[in-house]
Coordinates of C-alpha atoms in Angstrom, one line a residue:
M142 CA -11.1 25.1 -17.4
N143 CA -10.7 24.4 -21.1
E144 CA -13.0 21.4 -22.0
N145 CA -10.8 20.6 -25.0
L146 CA -7.6 20.3 -22.9
G147 CA -7.7 16.5 -22.7
N148 CA -8.8 15.9 -26.3
K149 CA -6.7 14.0 -28.8
Y150 CA -7.3 14.4 -32.5
F151 CA -6.9 11.4 -34.9
I152 CA -7.0 11.0 -38.7
I153 CA -7.4 7.5 -40.0
F154 CA -6.4 7.2 -43.6
N155 CA -8.0 4.1 -45.0
K156 CA -7.8 2.7 -48.5
D157 CA -11.2 4.2 -49.5
E158 CA -11.8 6.9 -46.9
I159 CA -10.4 9.5 -44.5
I160 CA -11.9 9.6 -41.0
F161 CA -11.3 12.4 -38.5
N162 CA -12.0 11.6 -34.8
C163 CA -11.8 13.5 -31.5
L164 CA -11.1 11.3 -28.5
N165 CA -11.9 13.0 -25.2
D166 CA -10.2 12.6 -21.9
K167 CA -12.7 9.8 -21.0
N168 CA -11.5 7.7 -23.9
K169 CA -14.8 8.3 -25.8
I170 CA -15.2 9.6 -29.4
S171 CA -16.9 12.9 -29.0
F172 CA -16.8 13.9 -32.7
A173 CA -16.2 12.1 -36.1
K174 CA -16.1 13.2 -39.7
K175 CA -15.8 10.9 -42.7
Y176 CA -14.6 11.7 -46.2
N177 CA -14.9 9.2 -49.0
L178 CA -11.9 9.2 -51.3
K179 CA -12.6 10.3 -54.9
D180 CA -9.4 8.9 -56.1
K181 CA -8.1 5.7 -54.4
N182 CA -4.7 5.8 -56.1
L183 CA -2.1 6.1 -53.4
N184 CA -0.1 8.4 -55.6
N185 CA -2.8 11.0 -55.2
L186 CA -2.7 10.9 -51.4
Y187 CA -1.5 14.5 -51.2
S188 CA -4.4 15.9 -53.3
E189 CA -7.0 13.7 -51.4
L190 CA -5.8 14.9 -48.0
E191 CA -5.7 18.4 -49.3
N192 CA -9.3 18.1 -50.4
F193 CA -10.4 16.8 -47.1
L194 CA -8.6 19.5 -45.1
S195 CA -9.7 22.4 -47.3
D196 CA -13.3 21.2 -47.4
N197 CA -13.7 20.2 -43.7
L198 CA -11.0 21.7 -41.4
I199 CA -12.7 25.0 -40.6
Q200 CA -16.0 23.3 -40.1
I201 CA -14.4 20.7 -37.8
E202 CA -12.6 23.4 -35.7
K203 CA -15.8 25.4 -35.4
K204 CA -17.7 22.3 -34.2
L205 CA -14.9 21.5 -31.7
D206 CA -14.6 25.2 -30.7
N207 CA -10.8 24.7 -30.8
Y208 CA -7.9 25.1 -33.2
I209 CA -6.2 21.8 -34.1
Q210 CA -2.4 22.2 -33.7
K211 CA -1.3 18.5 -33.5
I212 CA -2.8 15.3 -34.6
Y213 CA -2.2 11.5 -34.5
F214 CA -2.2 9.9 -37.9
I215 CA -3.3 6.2 -38.5
V216 CA -2.4 4.8 -41.9
N217 CA -3.9 1.8 -43.5
T218 CA -2.3 1.2 -46.9
N219 CA -0.7 -1.7 -48.8
D220 CA 2.5 0.3 -48.8
T221 CA 3.8 -0.7 -45.4
L222 CA 6.7 -2.9 -44.3
S223 CA 6.7 -5.4 -41.4
A224 CA 10.0 -7.1 -40.6
S225 CA 11.9 -8.8 -37.8
L226 CA 15.5 -8.7 -36.9
S227 CA 17.4 -10.6 -34.1
I228 CA 20.8 -10.3 -32.4
S229 CA 22.7 -12.8 -30.3
Y230 CA 25.0 -11.8 -27.5
N231 CA 27.1 -13.9 -25.1
L232 CA 26.8 -12.5 -21.7
K233 CA 29.1 -15.1 -20.0
T234 CA 29.2 -13.9 -16.4
E235 CA 27.8 -10.4 -17.2
T236 CA 24.4 -9.2 -16.1
A237 CA 22.0 -8.0 -18.9
T238 CA 21.8 -4.4 -17.7
P239 CA 19.4 -1.9 -19.1
N240 CA 22.3 -0.1 -20.8
K241 CA 23.5 -3.3 -22.4
I242 CA 20.0 -4.2 -23.7
G243 CA 19.5 -0.6 -24.9
D244 CA 22.8 -0.9 -26.9
L245 CA 21.5 -4.1 -28.5
L246 CA 18.2 -2.4 -29.4
K247 CA 20.0 0.6 -30.9
D248 CA 22.2 -1.7 -32.9
L249 CA 19.2 -3.6 -34.3
K250 CA 17.5 -0.3 -35.2
Y251 CA 20.7 0.9 -36.9
Q252 CA 21.1 -2.4 -38.9
F253 CA 17.5 -2.2 -40.0
T254 CA 17.5 1.5 -41.2
K255 CA 20.9 0.9 -42.9
Y256 CA 19.3 -1.4 -45.5
N257 CA 15.8 0.1 -45.5
D258 CA 16.4 3.8 -46.0
D259 CA 13.2 4.3 -47.9
Y260 CA 11.1 3.4 -44.8
K261 CA 10.4 5.2 -41.5
I262 CA 10.1 3.0 -38.4
I263 CA 6.7 3.7 -36.8
H264 CA 6.6 0.9 -34.2
M265 CA 9.5 -1.1 -32.7
T266 CA 8.5 -4.0 -30.5
I267 CA 10.5 -6.7 -28.6
S268 CA 9.0 -9.9 -29.8
K269 CA 11.4 -12.4 -28.2
S270 CA 14.1 -12.4 -25.5
L271 CA 15.7 -15.8 -25.2
V272 CA 18.1 -16.7 -22.4
N273 CA 19.7 -20.1 -22.8
K274 CA 16.9 -20.8 -25.4
E275 CA 14.2 -20.0 -22.9
N276 CA 11.8 -17.2 -23.7
I277 CA 11.7 -14.8 -20.7
S278 CA 10.6 -11.2 -20.1
I279 CA 13.0 -8.6 -21.2
F280 CA 12.4 -6.9 -17.9
A281 CA 13.6 -9.8 -15.8
K282 CA 16.3 -8.6 -13.5
D283 CA 19.9 -9.9 -13.1
M284 CA 19.9 -12.0 -16.3
I285 CA 23.2 -13.9 -16.7
S286 CA 23.4 -16.1 -19.8
K287 CA 25.8 -17.8 -22.1
N288 CA 23.4 -17.2 -25.0
F289 CA 21.1 -14.1 -25.0
I290 CA 19.0 -13.6 -28.1
L291 CA 16.9 -10.5 -28.7
E292 CA 14.3 -10.3 -31.5
V293 CA 12.7 -7.1 -32.5
K294 CA 9.8 -6.4 -35.0
F295 CA 9.6 -3.2 -37.0
E296 CA 6.4 -1.7 -38.5
C297 CA 7.2 0.9 -41.1
L298 CA 5.8 3.3 -43.6
K299 CA 7.4 4.6 -46.7
K300 CA 9.2 7.9 -46.0
Q301 CA 7.5 9.4 -49.1
I302 CA 4.0 8.8 -47.5
V303 CA 5.1 10.3 -44.2
N304 CA 6.6 13.4 -45.9
V305 CA 3.5 13.9 -48.0
I306 CA 1.2 13.8 -45.0
Q307 CA 3.4 16.1 -42.9
K308 CA 3.7 18.6 -45.8
S309 CA 0.0 18.7 -46.3
L310 CA -0.8 19.2 -42.6
S311 CA 1.9 21.8 -42.1
K312 CA 0.1 24.1 -44.6
Y313 CA -2.5 24.4 -41.9
Q314 CA 0.0 24.8 -39.0
I315 CA -0.8 21.2 -37.9
S316 CA 2.0 18.9 -36.8
V317 CA 1.8 15.1 -36.7
E318 CA 2.5 14.1 -33.1
K319 CA 2.8 10.4 -34.0
F320 CA 2.1 8.0 -36.9
F321 CA 0.5 4.6 -36.4
V322 CA 0.2 1.5 -38.7
L323 CA -3.4 0.3 -38.5
D324 CA -2.5 -3.4 -38.9
Y325 CA -0.3 -3.1 -35.8
L326 CA -3.1 -1.5 -33.7
Q327 CA -5.5 -4.3 -34.9
E328 CA -3.0 -6.9 -33.9
L329 CA -2.9 -5.4 -30.4
N330 CA -6.7 -5.5 -30.3
Q331 CA -7.2 -9.0 -31.7
N332 CA -10.5 -9.6 -30.0
Y333 CA -11.9 -6.1 -30.9
S334 CA -12.7 -5.5 -27.3
E335 CA -12.1 -1.7 -27.6
N336 CA -12.2 1.0 -30.2
I337 CA -9.0 1.2 -32.2
L338 CA -8.4 4.8 -31.0
C339 CA -8.3 3.6 -27.4
T340 CA -5.6 1.1 -28.4
A341 CA -3.7 3.9 -30.1
N342 CA -4.1 5.9 -26.9
K343 CA -2.5 3.1 -24.9
V344 CA 0.5 3.3 -27.2
I345 CA 0.7 7.0 -26.7
N346 CA 0.6 6.6 -22.9
G347 CA 3.3 3.9 -23.0
Q348 CA 1.0 1.1 -21.9
I349 CA 2.2 -1.5 -24.4
D350 CA 5.0 -3.3 -22.4
N351 CA 7.0 -4.6 -25.3
E352 CA 7.0 -1.5 -27.5
V353 CA 10.1 0.6 -27.5
L354 CA 9.2 4.3 -27.4
L355 CA 11.2 5.9 -30.2
I356 CA 12.3 9.5 -29.3
T357 CA 13.3 11.8 -32.2
K358 CA 14.0 14.9 -30.1
K359 CA 17.3 15.3 -28.3
L360 CA 16.7 15.2 -24.6
A361 CA 19.3 16.3 -22.1
K362 CA 18.8 13.7 -19.4
N363 CA 16.9 10.9 -21.2
S364 CA 18.3 8.2 -23.4
F365 CA 17.0 7.3 -26.8
F366 CA 14.9 4.5 -25.4
E367 CA 13.4 6.5 -22.6
R368 CA 10.5 4.4 -21.4
F369 CA 12.6 1.2 -21.7
F370 CA 15.2 2.5 -19.2
S371 CA 12.7 4.2 -16.9
Y372 CA 11.2 0.8 -16.1
F373 CA 14.4 -0.1 -14.2
K374 CA 14.5 3.1 -12.1

């Protein structure tokens, strides 16, 4: 059996350093490599990432005895955007079905991206679901309300940063499986009870109840908000 099969590879891009980590299938960091940025100007992100990859990638792959094909990328810069948006809907005698709530979520996402075209949504979380002014779980069944309010929070990165990172890694045949905003992960891990990579792994595995899993690939039988709808099956 391939010992590397359960490994996940992460790059954390901080304001003054780049850190590569290997998280094994036991949720332990089995390998780490740190690179101090020579130029901390965000405009030189591409060249700094290039320097890190060209100087370290072959050595890292030899140490891991594995070729890296996909990676998870955690970004910590000042160039992020955090914003909330809400929508109100009168259900009257209707039940708040998964399809109806899914439509509201898609509408919120559309409205946000319409006016923030320079940003890519990295995390989308349900921060409030009010039924008759009472905050209840979005997963409560058979909700009937005269006043249903849904509030969503978006954590975003500039598309320019995302594109630069993807372009740099693609030169080495590495794809970014998912981006993360470090501030969001730290918010999930407020008491610092676990390593930030373990928190990221929970996001990957769909263990954050109020996060909507954004799916960019077209799937034949699954809706855009796959994990959201699968809860009700």
